[in-house]
Coordinates of C-alpha atoms in Angstrom, one line a residue:
Chain R
K112 CA -3.3 -20.0 -43.1
Q113 CA 0.0 -19.4 -45.2
E114 CA 2.1 -17.4 -43.6
V115 CA 6.1 -15.6 -45.3
T116 CA 8.8 -14.8 -43.6
Q117 CA 11.4 -13.1 -44.7
I118 CA 14.8 -12.6 -42.8
P119 CA 17.2 -10.3 -42.0
A120 CA 14.5 -7.4 -42.6
A121 CA 18.0 -5.1 -43.5
L122 CA 21.1 -6.2 -44.8
S123 CA 23.8 -4.0 -45.6
V124 CA 27.0 -5.3 -47.4
P125 CA 29.9 -4.0 -48.9
E126 CA 30.1 -3.6 -53.4
G127 CA 31.1 -6.9 -54.7
E128 CA 29.9 -9.6 -51.8
N129 CA 27.7 -12.5 -52.6
L130 CA 24.9 -12.4 -50.6
V131 CA 21.9 -14.4 -49.5
L132 CA 18.2 -13.8 -49.0
N133 CA 16.0 -16.4 -46.9
C134 CA 12.3 -16.3 -47.0
S135 CA 10.1 -19.3 -45.4
F136 CA 6.4 -20.1 -46.0
T137 CA 4.2 -22.6 -43.4
D138 CA 2.0 -23.9 -45.7
S139 CA 4.1 -26.1 -48.6
A140 CA 1.1 -26.5 -50.8
I141 CA 2.5 -23.7 -52.4
Y142 CA 2.1 -23.7 -56.6
N143 CA 4.8 -21.2 -57.4
L144 CA 7.1 -18.6 -55.2
Q145 CA 8.0 -15.1 -56.7
W146 CA 10.8 -12.8 -56.1
F147 CA 10.1 -9.2 -56.2
R148 CA 12.1 -6.3 -56.0
Q149 CA 10.7 -3.0 -55.2
D150 CA 12.7 0.4 -55.2
P151 CA 10.9 2.9 -52.7
G152 CA 7.9 4.5 -53.4
K153 CA 8.0 2.4 -56.8
G154 CA 5.9 -0.5 -58.0
L155 CA 6.9 -4.2 -57.9
T156 CA 9.4 -5.7 -60.4
S157 CA 9.7 -9.5 -60.8
L158 CA 12.9 -11.3 -60.9
L159 CA 12.1 -15.1 -60.6
L160 CA 9.4 -17.2 -60.5
I161 CA 9.5 -21.1 -58.9
Q162 CA 7.0 -23.4 -60.2
S163 CA 6.8 -26.0 -57.4
S164 CA 8.1 -28.9 -58.8
Q165 CA 11.5 -26.5 -59.6
R166 CA 14.2 -26.6 -57.3
E167 CA 15.9 -23.1 -58.7
Q168 CA 15.9 -20.9 -61.3
T169 CA 18.7 -18.8 -62.7
S170 CA 18.7 -15.1 -64.0
G171 CA 21.8 -13.3 -64.5
R172 CA 23.5 -12.6 -61.1
L173 CA 20.3 -13.8 -59.4
N174 CA 19.4 -16.9 -58.4
A175 CA 16.6 -18.6 -56.8
S176 CA 16.2 -22.0 -54.4
L177 CA 12.9 -23.8 -53.9
D178 CA 12.8 -26.3 -50.7
K179 CA 9.0 -27.0 -50.2
S180 CA 9.2 -30.1 -47.8
S181 CA 11.5 -27.9 -45.5
G182 CA 8.7 -24.7 -46.8
R183 CA 12.1 -22.2 -47.5
S184 CA 13.1 -20.5 -50.3
T185 CA 16.6 -18.3 -51.1
L186 CA 17.5 -15.4 -53.1
Y187 CA 21.3 -16.0 -54.0
I188 CA 22.4 -12.1 -55.4
A189 CA 26.3 -12.8 -56.6
A190 CA 29.2 -10.0 -57.1
S191 CA 26.2 -7.3 -54.8
Q192 CA 26.5 -4.0 -57.0
P193 CA 24.7 -0.8 -55.7
G194 CA 22.6 -0.5 -58.2
D195 CA 21.1 -3.9 -56.3
S196 CA 19.6 -1.8 -53.1
A197 CA 16.1 -2.3 -53.0
T198 CA 13.6 -4.5 -51.1
Y199 CA 13.3 -7.9 -52.1
L200 CA 9.9 -9.4 -51.6
C201 CA 8.9 -12.8 -51.3
A202 CA 5.6 -14.1 -52.2
A203 CA 4.4 -17.6 -52.3
H204 CA 1.1 -18.3 -54.6
N205 CA -1.5 -20.8 -53.0
T206 CA -5.4 -20.8 -53.1
G207 CA -5.1 -17.8 -56.2
K208 CA -3.4 -15.3 -54.3
L209 CA -0.1 -14.5 -53.4
I210 CA 1.1 -14.0 -49.9
F211 CA 4.0 -11.4 -49.3
G212 CA 6.8 -11.9 -46.7
Q213 CA 7.9 -8.1 -45.3
G214 CA 10.9 -7.9 -46.8
T215 CA 14.4 -7.7 -47.2
T216 CA 16.0 -4.0 -47.8
L217 CA 19.1 -4.4 -49.1
Q218 CA 21.5 -1.5 -48.9
V219 CA 24.8 -2.5 -51.1
K220 CA 27.8 0.4 -50.0
P221 CA 30.6 1.5 -52.9
Chain S
D147 CA 6.3 -5.6 -73.2
T148 CA 5.4 -6.5 -69.9
E149 CA 4.4 -3.2 -68.9
V150 CA 1.0 -2.3 -67.1
T151 CA 0.5 1.8 -66.7
Q152 CA -1.2 3.1 -63.5
T153 CA -3.2 6.3 -63.5
P154 CA -2.3 9.2 -62.0
K155 CA 0.4 8.9 -60.4
H156 CA -0.4 11.0 -57.3
L157 CA -3.4 12.0 -56.0
V158 CA -4.9 13.6 -52.8
M159 CA -8.4 14.0 -52.2
G160 CA -10.9 15.0 -49.2
M161 CA -13.0 12.6 -47.4
T162 CA -16.0 13.9 -49.6
N163 CA -14.9 13.3 -52.7
K164 CA -14.9 10.7 -56.1
K165 CA -12.3 9.6 -57.7
S166 CA -10.8 6.8 -60.1
L167 CA -7.8 5.0 -60.4
K168 CA -7.0 3.6 -63.9
C169 CA -5.1 0.4 -64.8
E170 CA -4.0 -0.6 -68.1
Q171 CA -2.3 -3.3 -69.6
H172 CA -2.0 -4.7 -73.5
M173 CA -0.5 -8.0 -72.6
G174 CA -3.4 -10.0 -73.6
H175 CA -3.9 -11.0 -69.9
R176 CA -6.9 -12.4 -68.1
A177 CA -6.0 -11.9 -64.8
M178 CA -6.2 -8.6 -63.3
Y179 CA -5.3 -7.2 -59.4
W180 CA -5.7 -4.6 -56.7
Y181 CA -3.1 -4.2 -53.6
K182 CA -2.6 -1.7 -51.1
Q183 CA 0.2 -1.2 -49.8
K184 CA 0.7 0.9 -46.5
A185 CA 4.6 1.7 -45.6
K186 CA 7.5 -0.3 -44.8
K187 CA 4.3 -2.9 -45.4
P188 CA 4.2 -6.0 -48.2
P189 CA 1.3 -6.0 -50.6
E190 CA -2.1 -6.9 -50.0
L191 CA -4.5 -8.3 -51.9
M192 CA -7.5 -6.4 -52.4
F193 CA -10.0 -7.5 -55.6
V194 CA -9.0 -9.9 -58.3
Y195 CA -10.4 -10.2 -61.8
S196 CA -10.8 -13.0 -63.9
Y197 CA -12.0 -13.1 -67.2
E198 CA -13.5 -9.8 -66.6
K199 CA -15.5 -10.7 -64.0
L200 CA -14.7 -10.0 -59.9
S201 CA -13.1 -13.6 -58.6
I202 CA -12.0 -12.4 -55.2
N203 CA -12.3 -9.6 -53.4
E204 CA -10.7 -9.5 -49.9
S205 CA -13.6 -8.2 -48.0
V206 CA -12.5 -4.6 -48.6
P207 CA -15.1 -2.0 -47.6
S208 CA -17.4 -1.1 -50.3
R209 CA -15.9 2.8 -50.3
F210 CA -13.5 1.0 -52.8
S211 CA -15.4 -0.4 -55.9
P212 CA -13.6 -2.0 -58.6
E213 CA -14.6 -1.9 -62.4
C214 CA -13.4 -4.1 -65.4
P215 CA -14.8 -2.8 -68.6
N216 CA -13.0 -4.9 -70.9
S217 CA -10.1 -7.3 -70.4
S218 CA -6.9 -4.9 -71.1
L219 CA -8.6 -2.4 -68.5
L220 CA -9.0 -2.2 -64.4
N221 CA -10.4 0.8 -62.4
L222 CA -10.9 1.6 -58.8
H223 CA -13.4 4.0 -57.9
L224 CA -13.6 5.7 -54.8
H225 CA -15.6 7.5 -52.5
A226 CA -16.3 8.5 -49.4
L227 CA -12.4 7.2 -48.1
Q228 CA -10.6 7.7 -44.9
P229 CA -6.8 8.9 -44.2
E230 CA -6.2 5.4 -43.0
D231 CA -7.1 4.6 -46.7
S232 CA -3.4 6.9 -47.3
A233 CA -1.6 4.4 -49.0
L234 CA 0.1 3.2 -52.4
Y235 CA -2.3 1.5 -54.7
L236 CA -0.5 -1.4 -57.5
C237 CA -2.7 -2.9 -59.9
A238 CA -1.1 -6.6 -61.3
S239 CA -1.7 -8.7 -64.2
S240 CA -1.0 -11.9 -65.2
Q241 CA -1.7 -14.5 -68.2
D242 CA -4.2 -15.9 -66.2
E243 CA -5.3 -16.6 -62.5
D244 CA -3.3 -19.8 -62.4
F245 CA -0.5 -19.2 -60.7
R246 CA 1.6 -17.3 -63.5
T247 CA 3.7 -14.5 -63.0
Q248 CA 2.3 -11.1 -61.9
Y249 CA 3.3 -7.8 -63.6
F250 CA 2.9 -4.6 -61.4
G251 CA 2.1 -0.9 -62.4
P252 CA 4.5 1.8 -60.5
G253 CA 1.4 2.2 -58.0
T254 CA -0.6 5.4 -57.9
R255 CA 0.2 7.1 -54.2
L256 CA -3.0 8.3 -52.7
L257 CA -3.4 10.5 -50.1
V258 CA -6.6 11.3 -47.9
L259 CA -7.0 14.5 -46.0

């Protein structure tokens, strides 16, 4: 059974800092891994999807990497801004389902 | 247009009420999903529809009844809910069930009294 873990659970950084969010999964037979952002009380916004055959994906200040062999993915956020404050969720996609981690709540202080 | 819409935004219902949640997408997606999210927890999959047929039911109690009238619309009918069913109900869609990007709606915040 797939289990997804995100560390840390919460993170507070000053504006402008580069940061890395971590995601690990127990079953490496994933088809893809997706990163989402969720603002309080809102739905999920898809940020990046990495196919199992890919190593990384980039979108603007975001870069996500995937290492299937070690069961890890990271989300790198460059030059963080207060508007980046949100909960970031990773989800592993296998057997037709998304299995979510518990999320990392990020606060970027001005 | 990558928008999934959900109505209503908020819903308060008693345990004897019958209500429905609605989800709509016009992206031509053929897979649609219902998730339940409790406070400070990740979303949990409830149902998956693929090409308008129910393909996954995650052992959800029968007081939740999904319906997919057409490829753009997904409903969740609610009856005799319990207070512990209070949660954010999220709808999502993807091009098909084969591991594509899922796009989520804003959710319906449900309170059962």
